[in-house]
mmCIF file of C-alpha atoms (C1' of nucleotides) in Angstrom:
data_model
loop_
_atom_site.group_PDB
_atom_site.id
_atom_site.type_symbol
_atom_site.label_atom_id
_atom_site.label_comp_id
_atom_site.label_asym_id
_atom_site.label_seq_id
_atom_site.Cartn_x
_atom_site.Cartn_y
_atom_site.Cartn_z
ATOM 1 C CA MET A 27 0.000 0.000 0.000
ATOM 2 C CA PRO A 28 1.410 3.390 -0.967
ATOM 3 C CA VAL A 29 2.365 5.653 1.867
ATOM 4 C CA SER A 30 0.209 8.422 0.440
ATOM 5 C CA ASP A 31 -2.944 6.648 1.540
ATOM 6 C CA LYS A 32 -1.963 7.597 5.040
ATOM 7 C CA LYS A 33 -1.330 11.257 4.199
ATOM 8 C CA THR A 34 -3.448 14.196 3.291
ATOM 9 C CA PRO A 35 -3.396 14.875 -0.441
ATOM 10 C CA ILE A 36 -1.704 18.112 -1.371
ATOM 11 C CA HIS A 37 -2.400 21.084 -3.573
ATOM 12 C CA GLN A 38 -1.122 19.478 -6.769
ATOM 13 C CA VAL A 39 -3.911 16.950 -6.866
ATOM 14 C CA MET A 40 -5.661 19.286 -9.270
ATOM 15 C CA GLN A 41 -2.886 18.813 -11.844
ATOM 16 C CA GLU A 42 -3.227 15.106 -11.711
ATOM 17 C CA GLU A 43 -3.278 14.178 -15.363
ATOM 18 C CA VAL A 44 -0.326 16.315 -16.369
ATOM 19 C CA GLU A 45 2.358 13.937 -17.565
ATOM 20 C CA THR A 46 3.050 10.238 -17.644
ATOM 21 C CA GLY A 47 4.851 9.142 -20.803
ATOM 22 C CA PRO A 48 8.516 8.200 -21.000
ATOM 23 C CA VAL A 49 10.620 11.101 -19.890
ATOM 24 C CA ASP A 50 14.053 11.934 -21.163
ATOM 25 C CA GLY A 51 16.776 13.095 -18.812
ATOM 26 C CA LEU A 52 16.948 16.631 -20.180
ATOM 27 C CA ILE A 53 16.425 18.204 -16.824
ATOM 28 C CA LEU A 54 19.218 16.234 -15.239
ATOM 29 C CA GLU A 55 21.710 16.517 -18.038
ATOM 30 C CA GLU A 56 23.441 19.418 -16.385
ATOM 31 C CA ARG A 57 24.198 17.269 -13.328
ATOM 32 C CA LEU A 58 27.679 15.869 -13.426
ATOM 33 C CA GLY A 59 26.932 12.972 -11.081
ATOM 34 C CA TYR A 60 23.974 11.880 -13.197
ATOM 35 C CA ALA A 61 25.973 12.025 -16.420
ATOM 36 C CA LEU A 62 28.879 10.141 -14.894
ATOM 37 C CA ARG A 63 26.637 7.407 -13.551
ATOM 38 C CA ARG A 64 24.796 6.935 -16.828
ATOM 39 C CA ALA A 65 28.027 6.852 -18.824
ATOM 40 C CA GLN A 66 29.630 4.452 -16.386
ATOM 41 C CA LEU A 67 26.605 2.154 -16.502
ATOM 42 C CA LYS A 68 26.924 1.923 -20.252
ATOM 43 C CA VAL A 69 30.691 1.436 -20.326
ATOM 44 C CA PHE A 70 30.511 -1.219 -17.591
ATOM 45 C CA LYS A 71 27.722 -3.034 -19.375
ATOM 46 C CA HIS A 72 29.870 -3.352 -22.467
ATOM 47 C CA PHE A 73 32.836 -4.349 -20.337
ATOM 48 C CA ASP A 74 30.853 -7.077 -18.584
ATOM 49 C CA GLU A 75 29.767 -8.455 -21.921
ATOM 50 C CA ALA A 76 33.317 -8.481 -23.224
ATOM 51 C CA MET A 77 34.616 -10.196 -20.082
ATOM 52 C CA ARG A 78 31.759 -12.602 -19.529
ATOM 53 C CA GLU A 79 33.569 -15.433 -21.262
ATOM 54 C CA HIS A 80 36.527 -14.987 -18.878
ATOM 55 C CA ASP A 81 34.404 -14.286 -15.786
ATOM 56 C CA ILE A 82 36.437 -11.212 -14.877
ATOM 57 C CA ARG A 83 35.015 -8.276 -12.903
ATOM 58 C CA PRO A 84 36.150 -4.688 -13.450
ATOM 59 C CA ALA A 85 38.239 -4.554 -10.265
ATOM 60 C CA GLN A 86 39.869 -7.871 -11.106
ATOM 61 C CA PHE A 87 40.827 -6.612 -14.528
ATOM 62 C CA SER A 88 42.259 -3.397 -13.152
ATOM 63 C CA ALA A 89 44.220 -5.318 -10.539
ATOM 64 C CA LEU A 90 45.719 -7.615 -13.177
ATOM 65 C CA VAL A 91 46.800 -4.636 -15.265
ATOM 66 C CA ILE A 92 48.402 -2.941 -12.262
ATOM 67 C CA ILE A 93 50.208 -6.100 -11.162
ATOM 68 C CA GLU A 94 51.487 -6.556 -14.689
ATOM 69 C CA GLY A 95 52.828 -3.025 -14.709
ATOM 70 C CA TYR A 96 54.215 -3.121 -11.187
ATOM 71 C CA PRO A 97 55.248 -6.687 -10.362
ATOM 72 C CA GLY A 98 55.592 -7.119 -6.624
ATOM 73 C CA VAL A 99 53.107 -4.373 -5.842
ATOM 74 C CA THR A 100 51.775 -4.556 -2.281
ATOM 75 C CA GLN A 101 48.139 -4.914 -1.368
ATOM 76 C CA ALA A 102 48.165 -1.464 0.194
ATOM 77 C CA SER A 103 49.330 0.067 -3.088
ATOM 78 C CA LEU A 104 46.696 -1.883 -4.947
ATOM 79 C CA ALA A 105 44.033 -0.555 -2.604
ATOM 80 C CA GLN A 106 45.185 3.012 -3.177
ATOM 81 C CA THR A 107 45.389 2.752 -6.942
ATOM 82 C CA LEU A 108 42.096 0.923 -7.328
ATOM 83 C CA ALA A 109 40.438 3.232 -4.808
ATOM 84 C CA ILE A 110 39.021 0.280 -2.908
ATOM 85 C CA ASP A 111 39.558 -0.522 0.749
ATOM 86 C CA PRO A 112 41.923 -3.140 2.165
ATOM 87 C CA PRO A 113 39.283 -5.782 2.935
ATOM 88 C CA ARG A 114 38.200 -5.799 -0.687
ATOM 89 C CA VAL A 115 41.807 -6.161 -1.813
ATOM 90 C CA VAL A 116 42.156 -9.271 0.338
ATOM 91 C CA ASN A 117 39.124 -10.771 -1.285
ATOM 92 C CA LEU A 118 40.270 -9.702 -4.746
ATOM 93 C CA VAL A 119 43.758 -11.176 -4.405
ATOM 94 C CA ASN A 120 42.341 -14.357 -2.887
ATOM 95 C CA THR A 121 40.244 -14.785 -5.994
ATOM 96 C CA LEU A 122 43.154 -14.139 -8.339
ATOM 97 C CA GLU A 123 45.300 -16.616 -6.407
ATOM 98 C CA SER A 124 42.694 -19.344 -6.258
ATOM 99 C CA ARG A 125 42.282 -19.008 -10.012
ATOM 100 C CA GLY A 126 46.017 -19.342 -10.505
ATOM 101 C CA LEU A 127 46.442 -15.877 -12.030
ATOM 102 C CA ALA A 128 48.574 -14.264 -9.312
ATOM 103 C CA VAL A 129 50.590 -15.184 -6.227
ATOM 104 C CA ARG A 130 51.460 -13.504 -2.949
ATOM 105 C CA VAL A 131 55.116 -13.542 -1.995
ATOM 106 C CA ARG A 132 56.078 -12.413 1.476
ATOM 107 C CA SER A 133 58.399 -9.454 1.321
ATOM 108 C CA LYS A 134 61.827 -9.971 2.859
ATOM 109 C CA ARG A 135 62.151 -6.280 3.609
ATOM 110 C CA ASP A 136 58.857 -6.035 5.470
ATOM 111 C CA ARG A 137 57.485 -9.350 6.546
ATOM 112 C CA ARG A 138 54.058 -7.862 7.196
ATOM 113 C CA SER A 139 53.476 -7.254 3.528
ATOM 114 C CA TYR A 140 53.231 -9.315 0.372
ATOM 115 C CA GLY A 141 54.411 -8.605 -3.125
ATOM 116 C CA ILE A 142 51.827 -9.637 -5.692
ATOM 117 C CA PHE A 143 53.018 -11.182 -8.971
ATOM 118 C CA LEU A 144 51.280 -12.572 -12.010
ATOM 119 C CA THR A 145 51.709 -16.225 -12.828
ATOM 120 C CA ARG A 146 52.425 -17.185 -16.412
ATOM 121 C CA ALA A 147 48.717 -17.867 -16.778
ATOM 122 C CA GLY A 148 47.958 -14.409 -15.422
ATOM 123 C CA GLU A 149 50.409 -12.797 -17.801
ATOM 124 C CA ALA A 150 48.860 -14.579 -20.735
ATOM 125 C CA LEU A 151 45.340 -13.692 -19.677
ATOM 126 C CA VAL A 152 45.972 -10.008 -19.091
ATOM 127 C CA VAL A 153 47.185 -9.614 -22.663
ATOM 128 C CA THR A 154 43.923 -11.026 -23.945
ATOM 129 C CA LEU A 155 41.857 -8.977 -21.524
ATOM 130 C CA LYS A 156 43.507 -5.693 -22.418
ATOM 131 C CA ALA A 157 42.646 -6.220 -26.064
ATOM 132 C CA LEU A 158 39.051 -7.093 -25.177
ATOM 133 C CA SER A 159 38.761 -4.076 -22.906
ATOM 134 C CA GLU A 160 40.040 -1.702 -25.563
ATOM 135 C CA GLN A 161 37.538 -3.089 -28.014
ATOM 136 C CA SER A 162 34.739 -2.800 -25.473
ATOM 137 C CA ASP A 163 35.599 0.852 -24.733
ATOM 138 C CA LEU A 164 35.499 1.566 -28.454
ATOM 139 C CA THR A 165 32.073 0.072 -28.959
ATOM 140 C CA ALA A 166 30.734 1.726 -25.807
ATOM 141 C CA THR A 167 31.793 5.107 -27.184
ATOM 142 C CA GLN A 168 30.916 4.523 -30.800
ATOM 143 C CA GLY A 169 29.559 8.036 -31.230
ATOM 144 C CA LEU A 170 32.888 9.643 -30.357
ATOM 145 C CA SER A 171 35.856 10.284 -32.591
ATOM 146 C CA ASP A 172 39.331 9.252 -31.466
ATOM 147 C CA ILE A 173 40.096 12.825 -30.539
ATOM 148 C CA GLU A 174 36.940 13.142 -28.483
ATOM 149 C CA ARG A 175 37.671 9.883 -26.693
ATOM 150 C CA ARG A 176 41.082 11.193 -25.726
ATOM 151 C CA GLN A 177 39.539 14.483 -24.642
ATOM 152 C CA LEU A 178 37.062 12.642 -22.461
ATOM 153 C CA LEU A 179 39.787 10.563 -20.821
ATOM 154 C CA ALA A 180 41.944 13.629 -20.221
ATOM 155 C CA LEU A 181 39.059 15.557 -18.681
ATOM 156 C CA LEU A 182 38.101 12.657 -16.424
ATOM 157 C CA ARG A 183 41.697 12.268 -15.302
ATOM 158 C CA ARG A 184 41.840 15.925 -14.401
ATOM 159 C CA VAL A 185 38.675 15.546 -12.349
ATOM 160 C CA TYR A 186 39.865 12.682 -10.192
ATOM 161 C CA SER A 187 43.511 13.655 -10.166
ATOM 162 C CA PRO A 188 43.603 17.454 -10.073
ATOM 163 C CA GLN A 189 47.355 17.643 -10.615
ATOM 164 C CA ALA A 190 47.114 15.728 -13.888
ATOM 165 C CA PRO A 191 48.547 17.597 -16.879
ATOM 166 C CA GLU A 192 46.161 19.314 -19.262
ATOM 167 C CA LYS A 193 47.490 17.413 -22.214
ATOM 168 C CA MET B 294 46.276 -17.540 5.749
ATOM 169 C CA PRO B 295 47.021 -16.482 2.174
ATOM 170 C CA VAL B 296 45.985 -18.865 -0.513
ATOM 171 C CA SER B 297 49.509 -18.885 -1.935
ATOM 172 C CA ASP B 298 50.732 -21.009 0.950
ATOM 173 C CA LYS B 299 48.818 -23.831 -0.623
ATOM 174 C CA LYS B 300 50.291 -23.271 -4.102
ATOM 175 C CA THR B 301 53.623 -23.809 -5.731
ATOM 176 C CA PRO B 302 55.549 -20.549 -6.019
ATOM 177 C CA ILE B 303 56.015 -19.420 -9.583
ATOM 178 C CA HIS B 304 58.822 -18.137 -11.709
ATOM 179 C CA GLN B 305 58.579 -14.536 -10.558
ATOM 180 C CA VAL B 306 59.679 -15.344 -7.056
ATOM 181 C CA MET B 307 63.148 -14.246 -8.131
ATOM 182 C CA GLN B 308 61.933 -10.699 -8.755
ATOM 183 C CA GLU B 309 60.522 -10.458 -5.304
ATOM 184 C CA GLU B 310 61.755 -7.087 -4.143
ATOM 185 C CA VAL B 311 60.832 -5.214 -7.287
ATOM 186 C CA GLU B 312 58.240 -2.644 -6.301
ATOM 187 C CA THR B 313 56.154 -1.770 -3.299
ATOM 188 C CA GLY B 314 55.693 1.978 -2.838
ATOM 189 C CA PRO B 315 52.517 3.869 -3.710
ATOM 190 C CA VAL B 316 51.701 3.380 -7.337
ATOM 191 C CA ASP B 317 49.952 5.902 -9.507
ATOM 192 C CA GLY B 318 47.288 4.879 -11.944
ATOM 193 C CA LEU B 319 49.291 5.654 -15.082
ATOM 194 C CA ILE B 320 48.873 2.205 -16.493
ATOM 195 C CA LEU B 321 45.122 2.306 -16.097
ATOM 196 C CA GLU B 322 44.565 5.827 -17.238
ATOM 197 C CA GLU B 323 43.723 4.719 -20.748
ATOM 198 C CA ARG B 324 40.817 2.638 -19.422
ATOM 199 C CA LEU B 325 37.528 4.448 -19.717
ATOM 200 C CA GLY B 326 35.813 2.423 -16.982
ATOM 201 C CA TYR B 327 38.587 3.167 -14.518
ATOM 202 C CA ALA B 328 38.556 6.887 -15.268
ATOM 203 C CA LEU B 329 34.771 7.041 -15.018
ATOM 204 C CA ARG B 330 34.737 5.257 -11.691
ATOM 205 C CA ARG B 331 37.439 7.426 -10.183
ATOM 206 C CA ALA B 332 35.770 10.626 -11.384
ATOM 207 C CA GLN B 333 32.376 9.477 -10.161
ATOM 208 C CA LEU B 334 33.785 8.590 -6.747
ATOM 209 C CA LYS B 335 35.105 12.089 -6.375
ATOM 210 C CA VAL B 336 31.998 13.856 -7.630
ATOM 211 C CA PHE B 337 29.746 11.715 -5.418
ATOM 212 C CA LYS B 338 31.929 12.347 -2.399
ATOM 213 C CA HIS B 339 31.487 16.074 -2.824
ATOM 214 C CA PHE B 340 27.786 15.595 -3.449
ATOM 215 C CA ASP B 341 27.361 13.555 -0.274
ATOM 216 C CA GLU B 342 29.085 16.254 1.710
ATOM 217 C CA ALA B 343 26.890 18.946 0.229
ATOM 218 C CA MET B 344 23.725 16.951 0.921
ATOM 219 C CA ARG B 345 24.651 15.566 4.314
ATOM 220 C CA GLU B 346 22.763 18.262 6.149
ATOM 221 C CA HIS B 347 19.597 17.358 4.224
ATOM 222 C CA ASP B 348 20.170 13.601 4.307
ATOM 223 C CA ILE B 349 19.522 13.254 0.588
ATOM 224 C CA ARG B 350 21.040 10.483 -1.538
ATOM 225 C CA PRO B 351 21.964 10.958 -5.205
ATOM 226 C CA ALA B 352 18.973 9.013 -6.509
ATOM 227 C CA GLN B 353 16.609 10.920 -4.227
ATOM 228 C CA PHE B 354 17.941 14.223 -5.507
ATOM 229 C CA SER B 355 17.621 13.149 -9.137
ATOM 230 C CA ALA B 356 14.079 11.946 -8.513
ATOM 231 C CA LEU B 357 13.085 15.260 -6.933
ATOM 232 C CA VAL B 358 14.486 17.174 -9.905
ATOM 233 C CA ILE B 359 12.637 14.963 -12.373
ATOM 234 C CA ILE B 360 9.358 15.191 -10.483
ATOM 235 C CA GLU B 361 9.741 18.941 -10.348
ATOM 236 C CA GLY B 362 10.236 19.071 -14.111
ATOM 237 C CA TYR B 363 7.532 16.541 -14.935
ATOM 238 C CA PRO B 364 4.795 16.748 -12.299
ATOM 239 C CA GLY B 365 2.673 13.616 -12.368
ATOM 240 C CA VAL B 366 5.458 11.472 -13.773
ATOM 241 C CA THR B 367 4.829 7.750 -13.298
ATOM 242 C CA GLN B 368 7.102 5.414 -11.399
ATOM 243 C CA ALA B 369 7.889 3.557 -14.598
ATOM 244 C CA SER B 370 9.129 6.768 -16.217
ATOM 245 C CA LEU B 371 11.168 7.557 -13.139
ATOM 246 C CA ALA B 372 12.773 4.128 -13.306
ATOM 247 C CA GLN B 373 13.683 4.649 -16.949
ATOM 248 C CA THR B 374 15.117 8.112 -16.502
ATOM 249 C CA LEU B 375 17.042 7.281 -13.350
ATOM 250 C CA ALA B 376 18.223 3.997 -14.849
ATOM 251 C CA ILE B 377 17.172 2.104 -11.740
ATOM 252 C CA ASP B 378 14.750 -0.802 -11.549
ATOM 253 C CA PRO B 379 11.110 -0.663 -10.429
ATOM 254 C CA PRO B 380 11.669 -2.120 -6.944
ATOM 255 C CA ARG B 381 14.132 0.648 -6.157
ATOM 256 C CA VAL B 382 11.673 3.256 -7.383
ATOM 257 C CA VAL B 383 9.076 1.928 -4.980
ATOM 258 C CA ASN B 384 11.524 2.273 -2.131
ATOM 259 C CA LEU B 385 12.642 5.693 -3.311
ATOM 260 C CA VAL B 386 9.128 7.093 -3.615
ATOM 261 C CA ASN B 387 8.175 5.568 -0.266
ATOM 262 C CA THR B 388 11.019 7.493 1.312
ATOM 263 C CA LEU B 389 10.061 10.751 -0.389
ATOM 264 C CA GLU B 390 6.449 10.284 0.678
ATOM 265 C CA SER B 391 7.229 9.406 4.263
ATOM 266 C CA ARG B 392 9.362 12.535 4.464
ATOM 267 C CA GLY B 393 6.526 14.621 3.120
ATOM 268 C CA LEU B 394 8.390 15.680 -0.038
ATOM 269 C CA ALA B 395 6.222 13.956 -2.650
ATOM 270 C CA VAL B 396 2.875 12.215 -3.009
ATOM 271 C CA ARG B 397 1.458 9.449 -5.148
ATOM 272 C CA VAL B 398 -1.844 10.178 -6.843
ATOM 273 C CA ARG B 399 -3.660 7.346 -8.584
ATOM 274 C CA SER B 400 -4.085 8.075 -12.245
ATOM 275 C CA LYS B 401 -7.686 8.246 -13.469
ATOM 276 C CA ARG B 402 -6.635 7.221 -16.972
ATOM 277 C CA ASP B 403 -4.792 4.109 -15.849
ATOM 278 C CA ARG B 404 -5.667 3.030 -12.384
ATOM 279 C CA ARG B 405 -2.628 0.746 -12.186
ATOM 280 C CA SER B 406 -0.281 3.693 -12.154
ATOM 281 C CA TYR B 407 0.415 6.679 -9.951
ATOM 282 C CA GLY B 408 1.384 10.202 -10.826
ATOM 283 C CA ILE B 409 4.087 11.514 -8.519
ATOM 284 C CA PHE B 410 3.948 15.152 -7.428
ATOM 285 C CA LEU B 411 6.041 17.303 -5.158
ATOM 286 C CA THR B 412 4.471 18.707 -2.037
ATOM 287 C CA ARG B 413 5.121 22.354 -1.208
ATOM 288 C CA ALA B 414 7.869 21.165 1.106
ATOM 289 C CA GLY B 415 9.380 19.147 -1.734
ATOM 290 C CA GLU B 416 9.245 22.119 -4.080
ATOM 291 C CA ALA B 417 10.975 24.296 -1.568
ATOM 292 C CA LEU B 418 13.631 21.711 -0.837
ATOM 293 C CA VAL B 419 14.487 20.962 -4.446
ATOM 294 C CA VAL B 420 15.317 24.611 -5.048
ATOM 295 C CA THR B 421 17.814 24.532 -2.212
ATOM 296 C CA LEU B 422 19.244 21.202 -3.304
ATOM 297 C CA LYS B 423 19.788 22.270 -6.900
ATOM 298 C CA ALA B 424 21.881 25.199 -5.751
ATOM 299 C CA LEU B 425 23.899 22.967 -3.412
ATOM 300 C CA SER B 426 24.424 20.402 -6.149
ATOM 301 C CA GLU B 427 25.664 22.995 -8.619
ATOM 302 C CA GLN B 428 28.094 24.291 -6.056
ATOM 303 C CA SER B 429 29.276 20.779 -5.264
ATOM 304 C CA ASP B 430 29.870 19.989 -8.949
ATOM 305 C CA LEU B 431 31.929 23.146 -9.247
ATOM 306 C CA THR B 432 34.182 22.330 -6.325
ATOM 307 C CA ALA B 433 34.535 18.715 -7.446
ATOM 308 C CA THR B 434 35.810 19.944 -10.822
ATOM 309 C CA GLN B 435 37.854 22.854 -9.609
ATOM 310 C CA GLY B 436 40.640 22.156 -12.074
ATOM 311 C CA LEU B 437 38.367 22.605 -15.080
ATOM 312 C CA SER B 438 37.322 25.801 -16.806
ATOM 313 C CA ASP B 439 33.658 26.441 -17.528
ATOM 314 C CA ILE B 440 34.209 25.474 -21.135
ATOM 315 C CA GLU B 441 35.888 22.210 -20.172
ATOM 316 C CA ARG B 442 33.087 21.389 -17.739
ATOM 317 C CA ARG B 443 30.560 21.835 -20.514
ATOM 318 C CA GLN B 444 32.722 19.761 -22.856
ATOM 319 C CA LEU B 445 32.866 16.985 -20.284
ATOM 320 C CA LEU B 446 29.105 16.995 -19.789
ATOM 321 C CA ALA B 447 28.489 16.989 -23.537
ATOM 322 C CA LEU B 448 30.884 14.096 -24.098
ATOM 323 C CA LEU B 449 29.345 12.065 -21.269
ATOM 324 C CA ARG B 450 25.881 12.690 -22.635
ATOM 325 C CA ARG B 451 26.952 11.447 -26.030
ATOM 326 C CA VAL B 452 28.339 8.299 -24.443
ATOM 327 C CA TYR B 453 25.176 7.287 -22.605
ATOM 328 C CA SER B 454 22.739 8.720 -25.111
ATOM 329 C CA PRO B 455 24.281 8.153 -28.546
ATOM 330 C CA GLN B 456 21.696 10.250 -30.356
ATOM 331 C CA ALA B 457 22.529 13.317 -28.277
ATOM 332 C CA PRO B 458 23.546 16.341 -30.344
ATOM 333 C CA GLU B 459 27.240 17.197 -30.625
ATOM 334 C CA LYS B 460 26.716 20.669 -29.299
ATOM 335 C "C1'" DG C 157 67.470 -2.179 24.389
ATOM 336 C "C1'" DG C 158 62.602 -1.853 25.165
ATOM 337 C "C1'" DG C 159 58.039 -0.120 25.319
ATOM 338 C "C1'" DA C 160 54.626 2.932 22.765
ATOM 339 C "C1'" DT C 161 52.941 3.721 18.418
ATOM 340 C "C1'" DA C 162 52.114 2.882 13.602
ATOM 341 C "C1'" DT C 163 51.396 -0.133 9.581
ATOM 342 C "C1'" DA C 164 50.080 -4.523 6.448
ATOM 343 C "C1'" DG C 165 46.972 -7.612 6.202
ATOM 344 C "C1'" DT C 166 42.867 -10.145 7.808
ATOM 345 C "C1'" DT C 167 38.173 -11.075 9.661
ATOM 346 C "C1'" DA C 168 33.608 -9.788 10.797
ATOM 347 C "C1'" DC C 169 29.673 -6.862 10.444
ATOM 348 C "C1'" DT C 170 26.722 -3.370 8.372
ATOM 349 C "C1'" DC C 171 24.387 -0.773 4.657
ATOM 350 C "C1'" DT C 172 23.354 0.239 0.048
ATOM 351 C "C1'" DA C 173 23.036 -0.941 -4.868
ATOM 352 C "C1'" DT C 174 21.706 -4.100 -8.348
ATOM 353 C "C1'" DA C 175 19.360 -7.889 -10.292
ATOM 354 C "C1'" DC C 176 15.791 -11.202 -10.664
ATOM 355 C "C1'" DA C 177 11.525 -13.939 -9.680
ATOM 356 C "C1'" DA C 178 6.927 -14.025 -8.355
ATOM 357 C "C1'" DC C 179 2.657 -11.876 -7.361
ATOM 358 C "C1'" DT C 180 -1.761 -8.528 -7.684
ATOM 359 C "C1'" DA C 181 -4.499 -5.324 -10.052
ATOM 360 C "C1'" DT C 182 -5.580 -3.329 -14.150
ATOM 361 C "C1'" DT C 183 -5.537 -2.527 -19.068
ATOM 362 C "C1'" DT C 184 -5.178 -3.726 -23.955
ATOM 363 C "C1'" DC C 185 -5.437 -6.881 -27.738
ATOM 364 C "C1'" DC C 186 -7.891 -10.047 -30.476
ATOM 365 C "C1'" DG D 113 -14.823 -12.047 -23.013
ATOM 366 C "C1'" DG D 114 -10.468 -14.433 -22.418
ATOM 367 C "C1'" DA D 115 -5.236 -14.017 -23.264
ATOM 368 C "C1'" DA D 116 -1.517 -11.369 -22.923
ATOM 369 C "C1'" DA D 117 0.811 -7.231 -21.471
ATOM 370 C "C1'" DT D 118 1.758 -3.545 -18.066
ATOM 371 C "C1'" DA D 119 2.266 -0.772 -13.304
ATOM 372 C "C1'" DG D 120 3.418 -1.482 -9.144
ATOM 373 C "C1'" DT D 121 4.813 -4.320 -5.103
ATOM 374 C "C1'" DT D 122 7.222 -7.828 -2.306
ATOM 375 C "C1'" DG D 123 10.901 -10.873 -1.367
ATOM 376 C "C1'" DT D 124 15.344 -12.826 -2.095
ATOM 377 C "C1'" DA D 125 20.182 -13.064 -3.539
ATOM 378 C "C1'" DT D 126 24.668 -11.091 -4.626
ATOM 379 C "C1'" DA D 127 28.172 -7.488 -4.923
ATOM 380 C "C1'" DG D 128 30.081 -3.021 -3.561
ATOM 381 C "C1'" DA D 129 31.549 -0.027 0.075
ATOM 382 C "C1'" DG D 130 32.568 1.568 4.789
ATOM 383 C "C1'" DT D 131 33.878 0.540 9.664
ATOM 384 C "C1'" DA D 132 35.636 -1.769 13.709
ATOM 385 C "C1'" DA D 133 38.573 -4.906 15.720
ATOM 386 C "C1'" DC D 134 42.276 -8.115 15.626
ATOM 387 C "C1'" DT D 135 47.305 -10.269 14.636
ATOM 388 C "C1'" DA D 136 51.860 -9.768 13.299
ATOM 389 C "C1'" DT D 137 55.497 -6.959 12.306
ATOM 390 C "C1'" DA D 138 58.067 -2.669 12.009
ATOM 391 C "C1'" DT D 139 59.435 1.946 13.503
ATOM 392 C "C1'" DC D 140 59.997 5.649 16.761
ATOM 393 C "C1'" DC D 141 61.871 7.474 20.696
ATOM 394 C "C1'" DC D 142 63.517 7.522 25.541
#
DNA sequence: GGGATATAGTTACTCTATACAACTATTTCC
DNA sequence: GGAAATAGTTGTATAGAGTAACTATATCCC
């Protein structure tokens, strides 16, 4: 039962039949958060499709790419770069390990921490995944030219990392 | 206990001490999904701060703005425009109703559906919230010029709504 | 050298978001 | 008038995100 049944109707009841049909987002299009969410939904949907066959989630993909680029990266660094919190990193790395894509190696310098490395299987997979991801980004942004895509990336980078260079 | 204890160490064990310090996102910066997520995190963080005093979540704000622009909008239209599913709309509208910001009015044309309207309190609040949201977007994108902000919005719109005009 | 403090990782718990299945009431299609 | 579709609701399941508390180790400082 709708909550309104318990409340007094208000002045707008007179306007009742004003508008019902499908409504575009015109009014919200000036809201950055709305635009970011809608764009991210679309890009992630394409990404999920592209990765479905490999059963890889966005954070897993990003982690693999970072580990490839920085072999021996610690979980704390991963957390920072992925902008996720330490508990999620534990879970993430557990998954990668149990699937044989990465391994933890206890650091000799600081025995509290682990260096994370890709296995050969992980190295092979990340190459495939990067190609798939690039393709998925292209199809998700079909309407944009290469220049516009680069513009978009540069602008986004400058939003989340204010000290990023303009070009 | 880390999963790796149960696995054979792999070839990279030799490289163990390679890299640990904080790692920037350089390697991922070409990934659209990563950039979108990071930017959205930042924009939403500012938004949450701006709205904390009013205890308004992003979806609630967007709903209020849509209802203001399309009085009598149905829940189905709300779901479409907000890109959330019908069960969440029910919950959302329940919250707005119980806080006295909006009301459901049964449609005479189609008695399955409701038109959603703002109460006077809702109308007053949405004016305040829109100003706060604009201010929050500005501070979240401090590094950008007005022109770049508009460029970013236009590019995002063309990503999620491919038929959107270039300018 | 040794105790206080900080850090890396882990576990547990909470809250929200998202997705999906099933159901009621009503409308539309044939 | 009956079959199929639609608007809204309820319930359930899973993932994302934030927080608190804990262990083991390292660093700081007297």
